[in-house]
Amino acid sequence: MAITPTNSSSNKKKLKQQAKQDSEDVNGDPEIWASIDQSFKQVQSVLDRNRVLIQQVNDNHQSKIPHNMVENVALIQELNGNISKVVSLYSDLSSNFSTAFHNDDEQPKNSD
């Protein structure tokens, strides 16, 4: 099943607007939120690379050319490494979220 991108620049603009609105609505350590944002960007970058690698592996497999099949070994190894990176990045994200919300709970609330 092919995934077709739908107006990705429009979606990116909407996501940026939503992120800006969310950051205005949420208190917390800006450094932690910047770290979380950076982690999401890193994850997306790796996932985008994986999409390209998977397409290349599929193309090589369909070609049935021996050299391309051998090349798939390296591509699949890179995919495997990238999956480990994504797991690590999500682990860091989880920790950062936990820290952000734990710190937010410790801050005194206004009872206006």
Rosetta silent file (secondary structure, phi, psi, omega in degrees, C-alpha in Angstrom):
SEQUENCE: MAITPTNSSSNKKKLKQQAKQDSEDVNGDPEIWASIDQSFKQVQSVLDRNRVLIQQVNDNHQSKIPHNMVENVALIQELNGNISKVVSLYSDLSSNFSTAFHNDDEQPKNSD
SCORE:     score description
SCORE:     0.000 S_00000001
   1 L     0.000  122.878 -177.879    0.000    0.000    0.000 S_00000001
   2 L   -85.258  141.506  176.409    1.576    3.282   -1.077 S_00000001
   3 L  -102.380  121.833 -179.843    1.524    6.294    1.172 S_00000001
   4 L  -107.542  126.604  179.688    1.009    9.518   -0.728 S_00000001
   5 L   -65.235  142.800 -179.933    1.947   12.774    0.964 S_00000001
   6 L  -116.742  104.153  173.845   -0.888   15.272    1.207 S_00000001
   7 L    43.343   63.572 -172.248    0.151   18.887    0.917 S_00000001
   8 H   -64.542  -32.334  179.676    3.041   18.529    3.340 S_00000001
   9 H   -67.878  -36.730  176.882    3.971   22.232    3.393 S_00000001
  10 H   -66.184  -41.614  178.688    0.431   23.106    4.458 S_00000001
  11 H   -64.170  -40.489  179.208    0.553   20.400    7.141 S_00000001
  12 H   -63.468  -40.466  177.985    3.927   21.675    8.392 S_00000001
  13 H   -62.900  -43.368  179.117    2.541   25.209    8.675 S_00000001
  14 H   -63.241  -41.449  179.405   -0.451   23.937   10.628 S_00000001
  15 H   -64.415  -41.008  178.668    1.821   21.925   12.922 S_00000001
  16 H   -64.049  -42.407  178.173    4.048   24.950   13.564 S_00000001
  17 H   -62.564  -41.997  179.570    1.007   27.106   14.339 S_00000001
  18 H   -65.884  -41.221  179.248   -0.327   24.430   16.688 S_00000001
  19 H   -63.046  -40.261  178.550    3.070   24.062   18.382 S_00000001
  20 H   -64.115  -44.519  178.950    3.260   27.820   18.906 S_00000001
  21 H   -62.659  -43.925  179.528   -0.240   27.847   20.391 S_00000001
  22 H   -61.544  -41.599 -177.961    0.575   24.859   22.603 S_00000001
  23 H   -67.748  -28.120  176.598    3.749   26.473   23.885 S_00000001
  24 H   -75.157  -27.512 -177.307    1.775   29.581   24.831 S_00000001
  25 H   -85.687  -19.605 -171.953   -0.774   27.450   26.694 S_00000001
  26 L  -112.288  132.025  173.488    1.684   25.299   28.653 S_00000001
  27 L   -82.774  170.351  175.741    3.990   26.393   31.450 S_00000001
  28 L   139.766  177.716 -178.401    7.292   24.704   32.030 S_00000001
  29 L   -75.306  115.969 -179.323   10.976   24.887   31.455 S_00000001
  30 H   -59.073  -30.166  179.263   11.581   26.243   27.937 S_00000001
  31 H   -65.286  -40.406  178.711   14.840   24.295   27.803 S_00000001
  32 H   -66.370  -43.837  179.902   13.002   21.003   28.323 S_00000001
  33 H   -64.837  -36.418  177.174   10.417   21.898   25.688 S_00000001
  34 H   -64.842  -38.622  178.286   13.187   22.849   23.253 S_00000001
  35 H   -64.903  -41.670  178.091   14.810   19.476   23.915 S_00000001
  36 H   -63.496  -44.979  178.787   11.520   17.680   23.279 S_00000001
  37 H   -59.895  -44.731  179.554   11.017   19.638   20.053 S_00000001
  38 H   -62.755  -39.634  178.939   14.552   18.786   18.919 S_00000001
  39 H   -62.779  -43.332  177.850   13.963   15.106   19.689 S_00000001
  40 H   -61.318  -40.027  178.755   10.802   15.056   17.564 S_00000001
  41 H   -64.694  -40.143  178.647   12.726   16.660   14.701 S_00000001
  42 H   -65.218  -43.849  178.675   15.476   14.050   15.005 S_00000001
  43 H   -59.814  -46.056 -178.624   12.934   11.212   15.045 S_00000001
  44 H   -62.459  -38.865  178.635   11.194   12.617   11.971 S_00000001
  45 H   -61.699  -45.078  179.464   14.513   12.929   10.156 S_00000001
  46 H   -66.462  -41.333  179.301   15.385    9.290   10.841 S_00000001
  47 H   -64.982  -37.828  176.009   11.895    8.137    9.841 S_00000001
  48 H   -62.932  -42.427  177.929   12.137   10.115    6.593 S_00000001
  49 H   -62.476  -42.162  179.212   15.498    8.463    5.885 S_00000001
  50 H   -61.295  -38.047  178.564   13.970    5.044    6.613 S_00000001
  51 H   -60.300  -43.417  179.166   11.182    5.732    4.120 S_00000001
  52 H   -65.102  -44.154 -179.921   13.810    6.401    1.435 S_00000001
  53 H   -61.687  -42.931 -179.388   15.795    3.298    2.414 S_00000001
  54 H   -63.403  -41.849  177.808   12.716    1.070    2.296 S_00000001
  55 H   -62.901  -41.173  179.556   11.804    2.368   -1.150 S_00000001
  56 H   -65.483  -41.718  177.128   15.366    1.737   -2.336 S_00000001
  57 H   -60.989  -44.547  178.928   15.317   -1.801   -0.901 S_00000001
  58 H   -61.777  -44.620  178.930   12.004   -2.471   -2.662 S_00000001
  59 H   -62.046  -44.632  179.093   13.315   -1.118   -5.964 S_00000001
  60 H   -61.928  -42.304 -178.843   16.491   -3.201   -5.672 S_00000001
  61 H   -63.778  -43.468 -179.277   14.502   -6.324   -4.829 S_00000001
  62 H   -67.002  -28.718 -178.953   12.163   -5.866   -7.772 S_00000001
  63 H   -69.885  -27.731 -179.209   15.085   -5.368  -10.163 S_00000001
  64 L    58.989   18.287  176.220   16.454   -8.851   -9.298 S_00000001
  65 L   -81.430  127.110 -175.847   19.920   -7.603  -10.317 S_00000001
  66 H   -52.503  -43.365  179.971   22.516   -9.433   -8.189 S_00000001
  67 H   -60.047  -41.792  179.971   24.494   -6.258   -7.374 S_00000001
  68 H   -66.729  -36.333  178.811   21.330   -4.527   -6.173 S_00000001
  69 H   -66.180  -38.741  177.250   20.388   -7.499   -4.019 S_00000001
  70 H   -65.738  -39.444  179.115   23.839   -7.379   -2.392 S_00000001
  71 H   -61.358  -30.606  179.832   23.402   -3.624   -1.840 S_00000001
  72 H   -60.757  -29.193  179.245   20.200   -4.383    0.069 S_00000001
  73 H   -58.927  -49.134 -179.509   22.251   -5.995    2.840 S_00000001
  74 H   -65.937  -39.081 -179.779   23.889   -2.650    3.673 S_00000001
  75 H   -64.732  -42.024  179.658   20.599   -0.783    3.291 S_00000001
  76 H   -68.808  -34.928  175.225   18.800   -3.157    5.653 S_00000001
  77 H   -63.930  -40.780  176.839   21.664   -2.870    8.146 S_00000001
  78 H   -63.255  -42.399  176.651   21.288    0.921    8.035 S_00000001
  79 H   -57.737  -44.614 -179.880   17.533    0.537    8.571 S_00000001
  80 H   -60.689  -44.194  177.435   18.197   -1.673   11.579 S_00000001
  81 H   -63.211  -39.180  179.301   20.562    0.929   13.049 S_00000001
  82 H   -65.757  -36.458  177.792   18.041    3.673   12.402 S_00000001
  83 H   -63.417  -40.056  176.384   15.331    1.735   14.225 S_00000001
  84 H   -62.710  -38.831  177.555   17.647    1.547   17.244 S_00000001
  85 H   -62.443  -43.662 -179.050   18.161    5.325   16.998 S_00000001
  86 H   -63.338  -42.021  178.173   14.411    5.906   16.948 S_00000001
  87 H   -59.925  -45.273  179.472   13.941    3.695   20.008 S_00000001
  88 H   -63.674  -43.657  179.489   16.651    5.645   21.835 S_00000001
  89 H   -63.911  -41.005  177.700   15.189    8.998   20.800 S_00000001
  90 H   -66.343  -34.406  175.771   11.700    7.959   21.951 S_00000001
  91 H   -63.110  -45.075  176.988   13.191    6.825   25.261 S_00000001
  92 H   -62.371  -40.993  178.398   14.797   10.250   25.679 S_00000001
  93 H   -60.317  -44.612  179.461   11.513   11.894   24.712 S_00000001
  94 H   -59.336  -44.246  179.186    9.663    9.886   27.325 S_00000001
  95 H   -63.414  -43.632 -179.984   12.158   10.931   29.968 S_00000001
  96 H   -65.237  -39.924  176.587   11.929   14.587   28.920 S_00000001
  97 H   -62.170  -46.546 -179.875    8.120   14.515   28.998 S_00000001
  98 H   -58.496  -44.996  178.722    8.182   12.915   32.406 S_00000001
  99 H   -62.984  -44.658 -178.484   10.602   15.551   33.675 S_00000001
 100 H   -61.146  -45.175 -177.654    8.573   18.384   32.167 S_00000001
 101 H   -76.981  -31.437  176.190    5.307   17.250   33.725 S_00000001
 102 H   -65.020  -44.976  178.812    6.912   16.293   37.033 S_00000001
 103 H   -65.487  -37.001  179.397    8.434   19.789   37.286 S_00000001
 104 H   -65.194  -37.107  179.173    5.109   21.369   36.273 S_00000001
 105 H   -67.284  -29.363 -178.097    3.332   19.470   39.082 S_00000001
 106 H   -79.193  -19.133 -178.932    5.819   20.804   41.630 S_00000001
 107 L   -75.010  140.094  179.632    5.214   24.445   40.698 S_00000001
 108 L   -66.142  140.066 -179.827    2.637   26.242   42.858 S_00000001
 109 L   -92.765  143.018  174.354   -0.700   26.800   41.165 S_00000001
 110 L   -76.202  132.200  179.728   -2.454   30.157   41.181 S_00000001
 111 L  -110.578   49.022  179.339   -5.781   29.898   42.956 S_00000001
 112 L   -75.592    0.000    0.000   -7.286   33.062   41.493 S_00000001
